[in-house]
PDB file of C-alpha atoms and ligand atoms in Angstrom:
ATOM      1  CA  MET A   9      -6.915   6.278   2.095  1.00 31.00           C
ATOM      2  CA  ASP A  10      -3.143   6.201   1.762  1.00 31.00           C
ATOM      3  CA  SER A  11      -0.470   3.728   2.665  1.00 32.00           C
ATOM      4  CA  LYS A  12       0.186   5.430   6.024  1.00 31.00           C
ATOM      5  CA  CYS A  13      -3.330   4.615   7.107  1.00 32.00           C
ATOM      6  CA  LEU A  14      -2.870   0.966   6.188  1.00 33.00           C
ATOM      7  CA  PHE A  15       0.296   0.935   8.219  1.00 32.00           C
ATOM      8  CA  VAL A  16      -1.554   2.234  11.267  1.00 33.00           C
ATOM      9  CA  ILE A  17      -4.262  -0.366  10.847  1.00 36.00           C
ATOM     10  CA  SER A  18      -1.769  -3.120  10.493  1.00 38.00           C
ATOM     11  CA  PHE A  19      -0.098  -2.207  13.768  1.00 39.00           C
ATOM     12  CA  ALA A  20      -3.159  -1.265  15.787  1.00 39.00           C
ATOM     13  CA  LYS A  21      -4.221  -3.355  18.767  1.00 40.00           C
ATOM     14  CA  THR A  22      -6.476  -6.258  17.858  1.00 44.00           C
ATOM     15  CA  LYS A  23      -9.692  -4.942  19.403  1.00 51.00           C
ATOM     16  CA  ILE A  24      -9.688  -1.562  17.738  1.00 50.00           C
ATOM     17  CA  LYS A  25      -8.402  -3.122  14.530  1.00 47.00           C
ATOM     18  CA  PHE A  26     -11.704  -4.848  13.869  1.00 55.00           C
ATOM     19  CA  ALA A  27     -13.623  -1.678  14.669  1.00 63.00           C
ATOM     20  CA  LEU A  28     -11.455   0.271  12.248  1.00 57.00           C
ATOM     21  CA  LEU A  29     -11.849  -2.341   9.544  1.00 56.00           C
ATOM     22  CA  LEU A  30     -15.590  -2.337   9.982  1.00 68.00           C
ATOM     23  CA  PHE A  31     -15.656   1.438   9.725  1.00 68.00           C
ATOM     24  CA  ILE A  32     -13.591   1.391   6.519  1.00 60.00           C
ATOM     25  CA  CYS A  33     -15.730  -1.404   5.023  1.00 62.00           C
ATOM     26  CA  ILE A  34     -18.868   0.677   5.590  1.00 72.00           C
ATOM     27  CA  THR A  35     -17.486   4.049   4.507  1.00 70.00           C
ATOM     28  CA  ASN A  36     -15.370   2.958   1.560  1.00 65.00           C
ATOM     29  CA  PRO A  37     -16.462  -0.446   0.187  1.00 62.00           C
ATOM     30  CA  ILE A  38     -14.857   0.035  -3.233  1.00 56.00           C
ATOM     31  CA  PHE A  39     -11.481   0.670  -1.697  1.00 51.00           C
ATOM     32  CA  VAL A  40     -11.936  -2.434   0.438  1.00 51.00           C
ATOM     33  CA  LEU A  41     -12.735  -4.547  -2.591  1.00 51.00           C
ATOM     34  CA  LYS A  42      -9.636  -3.318  -4.399  1.00 46.00           C
ATOM     35  CA  GLN A  43      -7.310  -3.682  -1.442  1.00 46.00           C
ATOM     36  CA  ASN A  44      -8.790  -6.527   0.497  1.00 44.00           C
ATOM     37  CA  PHE A  45      -5.660  -8.578   0.795  1.00 45.00           C
ATOM     38  CA  THR A  46      -3.778  -5.639   2.310  1.00 42.00           C
ATOM     39  CA  LEU A  47      -6.491  -4.568   4.702  1.00 41.00           C
ATOM     40  CA  PHE A  48      -7.241  -8.032   5.888  1.00 44.00           C
ATOM     41  CA  ALA A  49      -3.602  -8.586   6.637  1.00 42.00           C
ATOM     42  CA  SER A  50      -4.726  -7.999  10.166  1.00 38.00           C
ATOM     43  CA  TYR A  51      -7.426 -10.665   9.984  1.00 39.00           C
ATOM     44  CA  ARG A  52      -5.171 -13.512  10.896  1.00 47.00           C
ATOM     45  CA  ARG A  53      -2.196 -12.733  13.130  1.00 51.00           C
ATOM     46  CA  LEU A  54       0.684 -15.079  13.495  1.00 60.00           C
ATOM     47  CA  LYS A  55       1.028 -16.735  16.840  1.00 58.00           C
ATOM     48  CA  GLN A  56       4.457 -17.633  18.074  1.00 49.00           C
ATOM     49  CA  SER A  57       3.501 -21.303  17.969  1.00 53.00           C
ATOM     50  CA  ASP A  58       3.181 -21.065  14.198  1.00 86.00           C
ATOM     51  CA  ILE A  59       6.914 -20.586  13.920  1.00 92.00           C
ATOM     52  CA  ILE A  60       9.442 -23.190  14.935  1.00 94.00           C
ATOM     53  CA  ILE A  61      13.120 -22.382  14.814  1.00 95.00           C
ATOM     54  CA  GLU A  62      15.746 -25.088  14.905  1.00 96.00           C
ATOM     55  CA  SER A  63      19.498 -24.700  15.134  1.00 96.00           C
ATOM     56  CA  ASP A  64      20.417 -26.231  11.794  1.00 97.00           C
ATOM     57  CA  TYR A  65      19.219 -27.858   8.594  1.00 98.00           C
ATOM     58  CA  ASN A  66      19.102 -31.387   9.924  1.00 98.00           C
ATOM     59  CA  SER A  67      17.111 -30.583  13.070  1.00 98.00           C
ATOM     60  CA  MET A  68      14.744 -28.385  11.055  1.00 98.00           C
ATOM     61  CA  SER A  69      14.118 -31.290   8.689  1.00 98.00           C
ATOM     62  CA  ARG A  70      13.704 -33.793  11.513  1.00 98.00           C
ATOM     63  CA  THR A  71      11.139 -31.649  13.306  1.00 97.00           C
ATOM     64  CA  ALA A  72       9.275 -31.062  10.063  1.00 98.00           C
ATOM     65  CA  VAL A  73       9.063 -34.774   9.249  1.00 98.00           C
ATOM     66  CA  LYS A  74       7.767 -35.575  12.739  1.00 97.00           C
ATOM     67  CA  MET A  75       5.083 -32.916  12.449  1.00 97.00           C
ATOM     68  CA  PHE A  76       4.152 -34.007   8.937  1.00 97.00           C
ATOM     69  CA  ILE A  77       3.766 -37.636   9.996  1.00 98.00           C
ATOM     70  CA  SER A  78       1.684 -36.706  12.995  1.00 97.00           C
ATOM     71  CA  GLU A  79      -0.581 -34.487  10.859  1.00 97.00           C
ATOM     72  CA  LEU A  80      -0.871 -37.212   8.230  1.00 98.00           C
ATOM     73  CA  LYS A  81      -1.866 -39.776  10.867  1.00 98.00           C
ATOM     74  CA  ALA A  82      -4.507 -37.364  12.145  1.00 97.00           C
ATOM     75  CA  VAL A  83      -5.908 -36.948   8.622  1.00 97.00           C
ATOM     76  CA  LEU A  84      -5.958 -40.726   8.079  1.00 98.00           C
ATOM     77  CA  GLN A  85      -7.916 -41.193  11.273  1.00 98.00           C
ATOM     78  CA  LYS A  86     -10.667 -39.062   9.815  1.00 97.00           C
ATOM     79  CA  LYS A  87     -10.531 -40.072   6.141  1.00 96.00           C
ATOM     80  CA  ASP A  88      -9.843 -43.157   4.121  1.00 97.00           C
ATOM     81  CA  LYS A  89      -7.310 -41.358   1.877  1.00 97.00           C
ATOM     82  CA  ALA A  90      -5.140 -38.314   2.497  1.00 98.00           C
ATOM     83  CA  VAL A  91      -4.059 -35.895  -0.246  1.00 98.00           C
ATOM     84  CA  VAL A  92      -0.560 -34.440  -0.047  1.00 98.00           C
ATOM     85  CA  MET A  93       1.258 -31.948  -2.295  1.00 98.00           C
ATOM     86  CA  LEU A  94       5.041 -32.127  -2.458  1.00 98.00           C
ATOM     87  CA  PRO A  95       7.819 -29.717  -3.416  1.00 98.00           C
ATOM     88  CA  THR A  96      11.199 -30.406  -4.959  1.00 97.00           C
ATOM     89  CA  GLY A  97      14.375 -28.371  -4.377  1.00 95.00           C
ATOM     90  CA  GLY A  98      17.375 -28.528  -2.082  1.00 95.00           C
ATOM     91  CA  THR A  99      15.406 -27.682   1.071  1.00 98.00           C
ATOM     92  CA  TYR A 100      13.777 -31.105   0.926  1.00 98.00           C
ATOM     93  CA  LEU A 101      16.201 -33.126  -1.175  1.00 97.00           C
ATOM     94  CA  SER A 102      19.596 -32.374   0.353  1.00 97.00           C
ATOM     95  CA  LYS A 103      21.498 -34.928   2.375  1.00 97.00           C
ATOM     96  CA  GLY A 104      20.136 -35.227   5.907  1.00 97.00           C
ATOM     97  CA  GLY A 105      16.976 -33.434   4.785  1.00 98.00           C
ATOM     98  CA  PHE A 106      13.243 -34.039   4.935  1.00 98.00           C
ATOM     99  CA  TYR A 107      12.962 -36.655   2.194  1.00 98.00           C
ATOM    100  CA  GLN A 108      15.933 -38.655   3.373  1.00 98.00           C
ATOM    101  CA  ILE A 109      14.615 -38.758   6.942  1.00 98.00           C
ATOM    102  CA  LEU A 110      11.095 -39.553   5.739  1.00 98.00           C
ATOM    103  CA  THR A 111      12.125 -42.445   3.514  1.00 98.00           C
ATOM    104  CA  THR A 112      14.666 -43.992   5.859  1.00 98.00           C
ATOM    105  CA  GLU A 113      13.064 -43.513   9.274  1.00 98.00           C
ATOM    106  CA  TYR A 114       9.339 -43.273   8.573  1.00 98.00           C
ATOM    107  CA  ARG A 115       8.789 -45.664   5.701  1.00 97.00           C
ATOM    108  CA  ASN A 116       6.677 -47.959   7.857  1.00 97.00           C
ATOM    109  CA  ALA A 117       4.981 -45.264   9.905  1.00 97.00           C
ATOM    110  CA  ILE A 118       2.147 -44.840   7.399  1.00 98.00           C
ATOM    111  CA  ASP A 119       0.210 -47.045   5.016  1.00 98.00           C
ATOM    112  CA  TRP A 120       1.328 -45.133   1.916  1.00 98.00           C
ATOM    113  CA  SER A 121      -1.306 -46.786  -0.243  1.00 98.00           C
ATOM    114  CA  ARG A 122      -3.740 -44.492   1.593  1.00 98.00           C
ATOM    115  CA  VAL A 123      -1.949 -41.323   0.519  1.00 98.00           C
ATOM    116  CA  ILE A 124      -2.445 -39.580  -2.837  1.00 98.00           C
ATOM    117  CA  PHE A 125       0.444 -37.411  -3.985  1.00 98.00           C
ATOM    118  CA  PHE A 126       0.603 -34.330  -6.187  1.00 98.00           C
ATOM    119  CA  ASN A 127       3.592 -32.115  -6.821  1.00 97.00           C
ATOM    120  CA  LEU A 128       3.734 -28.341  -6.907  1.00 98.00           C
ATOM    121  CA  ASP A 129       5.500 -27.595 -10.128  1.00 97.00           C
ATOM    122  CA  GLU A 130       7.544 -28.729 -13.105  1.00 97.00           C
ATOM    123  CA  TYR A 131       9.812 -27.278 -15.770  1.00 96.00           C
ATOM    124  CA  ILE A 132       8.218 -27.111 -19.187  1.00 95.00           C
ATOM    125  CA  GLY A 133      10.003 -29.112 -21.846  1.00 93.00           C
ATOM    126  CA  VAL A 134      11.730 -31.451 -19.393  1.00 93.00           C
ATOM    127  CA  SER A 135      10.459 -35.005 -19.602  1.00 94.00           C
ATOM    128  CA  PRO A 136       9.774 -37.208 -16.536  1.00 96.00           C
ATOM    129  CA  LYS A 137      12.623 -39.460 -17.706  1.00 95.00           C
ATOM    130  CA  ASP A 138      15.085 -36.574 -17.469  1.00 93.00           C
ATOM    131  CA  LYS A 139      16.967 -36.419 -14.172  1.00 92.00           C
ATOM    132  CA  ARG A 140      16.488 -32.674 -14.112  1.00 92.00           C
ATOM    133  CA  SER A 141      12.704 -32.960 -14.014  1.00 95.00           C
ATOM    134  CA  TYR A 142      10.962 -32.563 -10.673  1.00 97.00           C
ATOM    135  CA  ASN A 143       8.933 -35.610 -11.613  1.00 97.00           C
ATOM    136  CA  TYR A 144      12.058 -37.789 -11.824  1.00 97.00           C
ATOM    137  CA  GLN A 145      13.536 -36.357  -8.626  1.00 97.00           C
ATOM    138  CA  LEU A 146      10.395 -36.930  -6.563  1.00 98.00           C
ATOM    139  CA  MET A 147       9.963 -40.466  -7.863  1.00 98.00           C
ATOM    140  CA  GLU A 148      13.564 -41.337  -7.110  1.00 98.00           C
ATOM    141  CA  ALA A 149      13.936 -39.590  -3.749  1.00 98.00           C
ATOM    142  CA  VAL A 150      10.524 -40.088  -2.182  1.00 98.00           C
ATOM    143  CA  LEU A 151       7.757 -41.941  -3.926  1.00 98.00           C
ATOM    144  CA  GLU A 152       9.612 -45.088  -5.004  1.00 98.00           C
ATOM    145  CA  PRO A 153      11.449 -45.492  -1.670  1.00 98.00           C
ATOM    146  CA  LEU A 154       8.126 -45.154   0.181  1.00 98.00           C
ATOM    147  CA  GLY A 155       6.539 -47.739  -2.121  1.00 98.00           C
ATOM    148  CA  VAL A 156       3.621 -45.500  -3.106  1.00 98.00           C
ATOM    149  CA  PRO A 157       1.385 -47.276  -5.662  1.00 98.00           C
ATOM    150  CA  LEU A 158       1.560 -45.642  -9.090  1.00 97.00           C
ATOM    151  CA  GLU A 159      -2.158 -44.974  -9.183  1.00 97.00           C
ATOM    152  CA  ASN A 160      -1.736 -42.678  -6.166  1.00 97.00           C
ATOM    153  CA  ILE A 161       0.842 -40.479  -7.895  1.00 97.00           C
ATOM    154  CA  HIS A 162      -0.132 -37.400  -9.909  1.00 96.00           C
ATOM    155  CA  LEU A 163       2.969 -35.507 -10.993  1.00 96.00           C
ATOM    156  CA  PHE A 164       3.169 -32.973 -13.802  1.00 96.00           C
ATOM    157  CA  ASP A 165       4.575 -34.150 -17.098  1.00 95.00           C
ATOM    158  CA  GLY A 166       6.765 -31.290 -18.360  1.00 95.00           C
ATOM    159  CA  SER A 167       7.052 -32.829 -21.815  1.00 94.00           C
ATOM    160  CA  ILE A 168       3.339 -32.784 -22.507  1.00 90.00           C
ATOM    161  CA  LEU A 169       2.314 -30.768 -25.556  1.00 87.00           C
ATOM    162  CA  ASN A 170      -1.093 -29.701 -24.346  1.00 92.00           C
ATOM    163  CA  VAL A 171       0.040 -27.860 -21.225  1.00 92.00           C
ATOM    164  CA  LYS A 172      -3.284 -26.112 -20.749  1.00 92.00           C
ATOM    165  CA  GLU A 173      -5.004 -29.467 -20.499  1.00 92.00           C
ATOM    166  CA  GLU A 174      -2.371 -30.639 -17.994  1.00 91.00           C
ATOM    167  CA  CYS A 175      -3.156 -27.598 -15.816  1.00 95.00           C
ATOM    168  CA  ALA A 176      -6.925 -28.084 -16.038  1.00 95.00           C
ATOM    169  CA  LYS A 177      -6.526 -31.792 -15.284  1.00 93.00           C
ATOM    170  CA  ARG A 178      -4.675 -30.975 -12.076  1.00 95.00           C
ATOM    171  CA  GLU A 179      -7.361 -28.658 -10.748  1.00 95.00           C
ATOM    172  CA  GLN A 180     -10.054 -31.211 -11.634  1.00 95.00           C
ATOM    173  CA  TRP A 181      -8.215 -34.020  -9.836  1.00 95.00           C
ATOM    174  CA  ILE A 182      -7.761 -31.972  -6.691  1.00 96.00           C
ATOM    175  CA  LYS A 183     -11.424 -31.032  -6.713  1.00 95.00           C
ATOM    176  CA  LYS A 184     -12.499 -34.607  -7.314  1.00 95.00           C
ATOM    177  CA  LEU A 185     -10.461 -35.782  -4.340  1.00 95.00           C
ATOM    178  CA  GLY A 186     -12.023 -33.183  -2.046  1.00 96.00           C
ATOM    179  CA  GLY A 187      -9.046 -30.797  -1.821  1.00 96.00           C
ATOM    180  CA  ILE A 188      -5.526 -31.038  -0.465  1.00 97.00           C
ATOM    181  CA  ASP A 189      -4.956 -32.050   3.121  1.00 97.00           C
ATOM    182  CA  ILE A 190      -1.293 -31.173   3.492  1.00 97.00           C
ATOM    183  CA  THR A 191       1.006 -29.056   1.313  1.00 97.00           C
ATOM    184  CA  LEU A 192       4.736 -28.916   1.912  1.00 98.00           C
ATOM    185  CA  LEU A 193       6.498 -25.775   0.693  1.00 98.00           C
ATOM    186  CA  GLY A 194       9.942 -24.296   0.309  1.00 98.00           C
ATOM    187  CA  ILE A 195      10.500 -20.630  -0.464  1.00 98.00           C
ATOM    188  CA  GLY A 196      12.464 -19.045  -3.298  1.00 96.00           C
ATOM    189  CA  ARG A 197      15.003 -16.296  -2.690  1.00 95.00           C
ATOM    190  CA  ASN A 198      12.521 -13.902  -4.279  1.00 95.00           C
ATOM    191  CA  GLY A 199       9.685 -15.174  -2.083  1.00 97.00           C
ATOM    192  CA  HIS A 200       8.128 -17.512  -4.642  1.00 97.00           C
ATOM    193  CA  ILE A 201       6.107 -20.518  -3.469  1.00 98.00           C
ATOM    194  CA  GLY A 202       5.735 -23.332  -5.955  1.00 98.00           C
ATOM    195  CA  PHE A 203       6.743 -21.395  -9.042  1.00 97.00           C
ATOM    196  CA  ASN A 204       4.395 -18.534  -8.218  1.00 98.00           C
ATOM    197  CA  GLU A 205       6.762 -15.706  -8.928  1.00 97.00           C
ATOM    198  CA  PRO A 206       6.315 -12.089  -7.746  1.00 96.00           C
ATOM    199  CA  GLY A 207       3.249 -10.653  -9.449  1.00 96.00           C
ATOM    200  CA  SER A 208       1.204 -13.833  -8.942  1.00 97.00           C
ATOM    201  CA  LEU A 209      -2.367 -13.159  -7.919  1.00 96.00           C
ATOM    202  CA  ARG A 210      -4.264 -14.445  -4.892  1.00 95.00           C
ATOM    203  CA  ASN A 211      -6.818 -16.172  -7.083  1.00 95.00           C
ATOM    204  CA  SER A 212      -4.341 -17.814  -9.479  1.00 96.00           C
ATOM    205  CA  GLY A 213      -4.837 -21.487 -10.303  1.00 96.00           C
ATOM    206  CA  THR A 214      -2.603 -24.064 -11.982  1.00 97.00           C
ATOM    207  CA  ARG A 215      -0.962 -22.448 -14.991  1.00 97.00           C
ATOM    208  CA  VAL A 216       2.143 -21.860 -17.069  1.00 96.00           C
ATOM    209  CA  VAL A 217       4.517 -19.187 -15.747  1.00 97.00           C
ATOM    210  CA  ASP A 218       7.665 -17.475 -16.973  1.00 96.00           C
ATOM    211  CA  LEU A 219      10.514 -18.059 -14.571  1.00 95.00           C
ATOM    212  CA  SER A 220      12.232 -14.922 -13.322  1.00 93.00           C
ATOM    213  CA  LEU A 221      15.935 -14.437 -13.892  1.00 91.00           C
ATOM    214  CA  GLU A 222      16.455 -14.695 -10.134  1.00 91.00           C
ATOM    215  CA  THR A 223      14.736 -18.080  -9.972  1.00 93.00           C
ATOM    216  CA  LYS A 224      16.687 -19.360 -12.967  1.00 91.00           C
ATOM    217  CA  TYR A 225      19.848 -18.209 -11.254  1.00 88.00           C
ATOM    218  CA  GLN A 226      18.801 -19.892  -7.997  1.00 87.00           C
ATOM    219  CA  ASN A 227      18.122 -23.192  -9.748  1.00 88.00           C
ATOM    220  CA  MET A 228      21.089 -23.144 -12.096  1.00 86.00           C
ATOM    221  CA  GLU A 229      23.159 -25.241  -9.733  1.00 80.00           C
ATOM    222  CA  TYR A 230      20.739 -28.177  -9.946  1.00 76.00           C
ATOM    223  CA  PHE A 231      20.976 -28.167 -13.700  1.00 76.00           C
ATOM    224  CA  LYS A 232      24.734 -28.150 -13.564  1.00 68.00           C
ATOM    225  CA  ASP A 233      25.047 -30.928 -10.996  1.00 55.00           C
ATOM    226  CA  LEU A 234      22.464 -33.375 -12.272  1.00 49.00           C
ATOM    227  CA  GLY A 235      23.414 -35.438 -15.276  1.00 45.00           C
ATOM    228  CA  GLY A 236      27.107 -35.749 -14.549  1.00 45.00           C
ATOM    229  CA  GLY A 237      28.384 -32.712 -16.411  1.00 46.00           C
ATOM    230  CA  ASP A 238      27.156 -33.574 -19.892  1.00 45.00           C
ATOM    231  CA  LEU A 239      24.401 -30.985 -19.664  1.00 45.00           C
ATOM    232  CA  LEU A 240      24.593 -27.388 -20.634  1.00 49.00           C
ATOM    233  CA  SER A 241      25.702 -25.302 -17.727  1.00 57.00           C
ATOM    234  CA  GLY A 242      24.842 -21.742 -16.880  1.00 73.00           C
ATOM    235  CA  ILE A 243      21.584 -19.905 -16.700  1.00 81.00           C
ATOM    236  CA  ASP A 244      20.601 -20.838 -20.257  1.00 81.00           C
ATOM    237  CA  SER A 245      20.286 -24.464 -19.236  1.00 83.00           C
ATOM    238  CA  VAL A 246      17.349 -23.647 -16.946  1.00 89.00           C
ATOM    239  CA  PRO A 247      14.019 -23.686 -18.822  1.00 91.00           C
ATOM    240  CA  ASP A 248      12.267 -20.345 -19.286  1.00 93.00           C
ATOM    241  CA  GLN A 249       8.874 -21.625 -18.255  1.00 95.00           C
ATOM    242  CA  ALA A 250       7.257 -23.913 -15.729  1.00 96.00           C
ATOM    243  CA  ILE A 251       3.872 -25.289 -14.727  1.00 97.00           C
ATOM    244  CA  THR A 252       2.867 -24.435 -11.205  1.00 97.00           C
ATOM    245  CA  VAL A 253      -0.171 -24.901  -9.033  1.00 97.00           C
ATOM    246  CA  GLY A 254      -1.530 -21.454  -8.192  1.00 97.00           C
ATOM    247  CA  ILE A 255      -1.626 -19.369  -5.056  1.00 97.00           C
ATOM    248  CA  ALA A 256      -5.335 -20.184  -4.685  1.00 95.00           C
ATOM    249  CA  THR A 257      -4.580 -23.903  -5.033  1.00 96.00           C
ATOM    250  CA  ILE A 258      -1.926 -23.717  -2.317  1.00 96.00           C
ATOM    251  CA  LEU A 259      -4.017 -21.612   0.035  1.00 95.00           C
ATOM    252  CA  SER A 260      -6.910 -24.030  -0.245  1.00 94.00           C
ATOM    253  CA  SER A 261      -4.819 -26.709   1.521  1.00 95.00           C
ATOM    254  CA  ARG A 262      -6.053 -27.611   4.981  1.00 94.00           C
ATOM    255  CA  GLU A 263      -2.549 -27.596   6.441  1.00 94.00           C
ATOM    256  CA  ILE A 264       0.645 -26.083   5.070  1.00 96.00           C
ATOM    257  CA  PHE A 265       4.226 -26.512   6.226  1.00 97.00           C
ATOM    258  CA  LEU A 266       6.863 -24.127   4.916  1.00 97.00           C
ATOM    259  CA  LEU A 267      10.513 -24.923   5.506  1.00 98.00           C
ATOM    260  CA  ALA A 268      13.433 -22.555   4.958  1.00 98.00           C
ATOM    261  CA  SER A 269      17.073 -23.075   5.680  1.00 98.00           C
ATOM    262  CA  GLY A 270      20.213 -20.997   5.260  1.00 97.00           C
ATOM    263  CA  GLN A 271      21.250 -17.373   4.932  1.00 95.00           C
ATOM    264  CA  SER A 272      20.172 -17.239   1.302  1.00 95.00           C
ATOM    265  CA  LYS A 273      16.535 -17.457   2.450  1.00 96.00           C
ATOM    266  CA  ALA A 274      16.779 -14.967   5.324  1.00 95.00           C
ATOM    267  CA  GLU A 275      15.664 -11.960   3.289  1.00 94.00           C
ATOM    268  CA  ALA A 276      12.638 -13.757   1.814  1.00 96.00           C
ATOM    269  CA  VAL A 277      11.656 -15.091   5.247  1.00 95.00           C
ATOM    270  CA  LYS A 278      11.964 -11.641   6.805  1.00 93.00           C
ATOM    271  CA  ASN A 279       9.861 -10.078   4.059  1.00 93.00           C
ATOM    272  CA  MET A 280       7.232 -12.771   4.394  1.00 94.00           C
ATOM    273  CA  LEU A 281       6.953 -12.443   8.180  1.00 91.00           C
ATOM    274  CA  ASN A 282       6.812  -8.675   7.848  1.00 88.00           C
ATOM    275  CA  GLU A 283       3.936  -9.169   5.434  1.00 86.00           C
ATOM    276  CA  GLU A 284       5.621  -7.437   2.552  1.00 90.00           C
ATOM    277  CA  ASN A 285       3.120  -6.839  -0.248  1.00 93.00           C
ATOM    278  CA  PRO A 286       2.386 -10.326  -1.620  1.00 94.00           C
ATOM    279  CA  LEU A 287       2.608  -9.057  -5.167  1.00 94.00           C
ATOM    280  CA  LEU A 288       6.292  -8.459  -4.464  1.00 95.00           C
ATOM    281  CA  ASN A 289       6.795 -11.429  -2.141  1.00 96.00           C
ATOM    282  CA  PRO A 290       4.218 -14.154  -2.913  1.00 97.00           C
ATOM    283  CA  ALA A 291       4.935 -16.085   0.312  1.00 96.00           C
ATOM    284  CA  SER A 292       3.279 -13.201   2.208  1.00 95.00           C
ATOM    285  CA  PHE A 293      -0.044 -14.617   1.002  1.00 95.00           C
ATOM    286  CA  LEU A 294       0.525 -17.442   3.469  1.00 94.00           C
ATOM    287  CA  ILE A 295       0.444 -15.057   6.393  1.00 90.00           C
ATOM    288  CA  ILE A 296      -2.299 -12.851   5.086  1.00 86.00           C
ATOM    289  CA  ASN A 297      -4.781 -15.342   3.708  1.00 77.00           C
ATOM    290  CA  SER A 298      -4.137 -18.828   4.879  1.00 66.00           C
ATOM    291  CA  PRO A 299      -6.046 -20.689   7.562  1.00 65.00           C
ATOM    292  CA  GLY A 300      -3.260 -22.936   8.765  1.00 80.00           C
ATOM    293  CA  VAL A 301       0.482 -22.616   8.145  1.00 93.00           C
ATOM    294  CA  CYS A 302       3.357 -23.916  10.205  1.00 95.00           C
ATOM    295  CA  PHE A 303       6.744 -22.343   9.479  1.00 96.00           C
ATOM    296  CA  ILE A 304       9.853 -24.302  10.332  1.00 97.00           C
ATOM    297  CA  PHE A 305      13.151 -22.444   9.915  1.00 97.00           C
ATOM    298  CA  ASP A 306      16.717 -22.929  10.878  1.00 97.00           C
ATOM    299  CA  ASP A 307      18.579 -20.158  12.713  1.00 95.00           C
ATOM    300  CA  ASP A 308      20.158 -18.805   9.556  1.00 96.00           C
ATOM    301  CA  ALA A 309      16.924 -18.467   7.610  1.00 97.00           C
ATOM    302  CA  PHE A 310      15.298 -16.737  10.585  1.00 95.00           C
ATOM    303  CA  SER A 311      18.288 -14.525  11.379  1.00 93.00           C
ATOM    304  CA  LEU A 312      16.979 -11.322   9.812  1.00 92.00           C
ATOM    305  CA  PHE A 313      13.711 -11.484  11.633  1.00 88.00           C
ATOM    306  CA  HIS A 314      14.520 -11.476  15.302  1.00 66.00           C
ATOM    307  CA  GLU A 315      12.596 -13.294  17.912  1.00 52.00           C
ATOM    308  CA  SER A 316      12.075 -10.064  19.859  1.00 41.00           C
ATOM    309  CA  GLN A 317       9.791  -8.858  17.085  1.00 67.00           C
ATOM    310  CA  LEU A 318       7.485 -11.780  17.753  1.00 54.00           C
ATOM    311  CA  GLN A 319       6.916 -10.569  21.313  1.00 48.00           C
ATOM    312  CA  GLY A 320       6.960  -6.802  20.994  1.00 52.00           C
ATOM    313  CA  GLY A 321       6.280  -6.180  17.322  1.00 50.00           C
ATOM    314  CA  PRO A 322       3.320  -6.470  14.997  1.00 47.00           C
ATOM    315  CA  PHE A 323       2.378  -9.958  16.199  1.00 45.00           C
TER     316      PHE A 323
HETATM  317  C1  F6R B  28      10.035 -26.558  -5.981  1.00 55.80           C
HETATM  318  C2  F6R B  28       9.318 -25.399  -5.437  1.00 55.80           C
HETATM  319  C3  F6R B  28      10.084 -24.144  -5.152  1.00 55.80           C
HETATM  320  C4  F6R B  28      11.187 -24.397  -4.123  1.00 55.80           C
HETATM  321  C5  F6R B  28      11.957 -23.094  -3.853  1.00 55.80           C
HETATM  322  C6  F6R B  28      13.108 -23.338  -2.913  1.00 55.80           C
HETATM  323  O1  F6R B  28       9.136 -27.607  -6.190  1.00 55.80           O
HETATM  324  O2  F6R B  28       8.147 -25.446  -5.263  1.00 55.80           O
HETATM  325  O3  F6R B  28       9.208 -23.160  -4.680  1.00 55.80           O
HETATM  326  O4  F6R B  28      10.621 -24.875  -2.935  1.00 55.80           O
HETATM  327  O5  F6R B  28      12.450 -22.591  -5.049  1.00 55.80           O
HETATM  328  O6  F6R B  28      14.060 -24.118  -3.568  1.00 55.80           O
HETATM  329  P1  F6R B  28      15.271 -24.779  -2.787  1.00 55.80           P
HETATM  330  O7  F6R B  28      14.688 -25.706  -1.808  1.00 55.80           O
HETATM  331  O8  F6R B  28      16.069 -25.474  -3.856  1.00 55.80           O
HETATM  332  O9  F6R B  28      16.012 -23.666  -2.137  1.00 55.80           O
END
């Protein structure tokens, strides 16, 4: 079995695809076990309705907030408490973005005491009191403005000494609460989700990761801007390591929204939608393995993956 064969399978028509997969499973089970994520790329195909494209950052954010609120209301109709996992980063925090719209226009749309919040990741060695920490940024931009009770908030503490325990605690909490209902994601320029960098495995849980040079470069600007100039600037100011929930943790969410805006994300978005090997582009796991993902892009982020491919191409 070589890569050409996988390519053919991936592009075959749906009906014969399942027959082919069945045949391969029976004739070569060991290969299937080793390669399952690649083979089963064809298991779930994207529908056009999974992808929403808006003209700019603000309309992308507005649409995403509306969909998030409607999904959250649906969850709260079925359960007493909803569990939500939040990202940080410019995609959500910039002016006119998701968090600003959520906190100003939808503050009263939900009883926030019925929502439990986790975050995706945190820099190691950066305390929650530090403006550069994701903890601080989420508290300031979202959780305090929404008036979420403190007992509903579970954010990583990057200053904690026993990081392993912090990771284990997170997985236990999520399990205890019956899993995550909604996860909001951005995407890194190298295709990372959370801080799951290229090379992250499908079954990875919450853990400590080394940040790639590309990610440190991407996030350098936040370290320069926050703190009013008295902080170290340059790539050295970005911590080398972070805590992140794993790919498995993310994929176990019942609903996932991924937002991407701007030209700088176009390559990662294209690679993800083309199902580039997830070991090179972790966001591809969302297409290959996840039960429910809604992608909301602006024109620029979607520009390298043309709409025509949705109709005539692999989908
Ligand atoms: C941050 C996170 C990251 C970011 C990604 C995009 O909590 O999980 O995966 O979503 O790096 O960052 P921005 O939005 O700054 O482009």
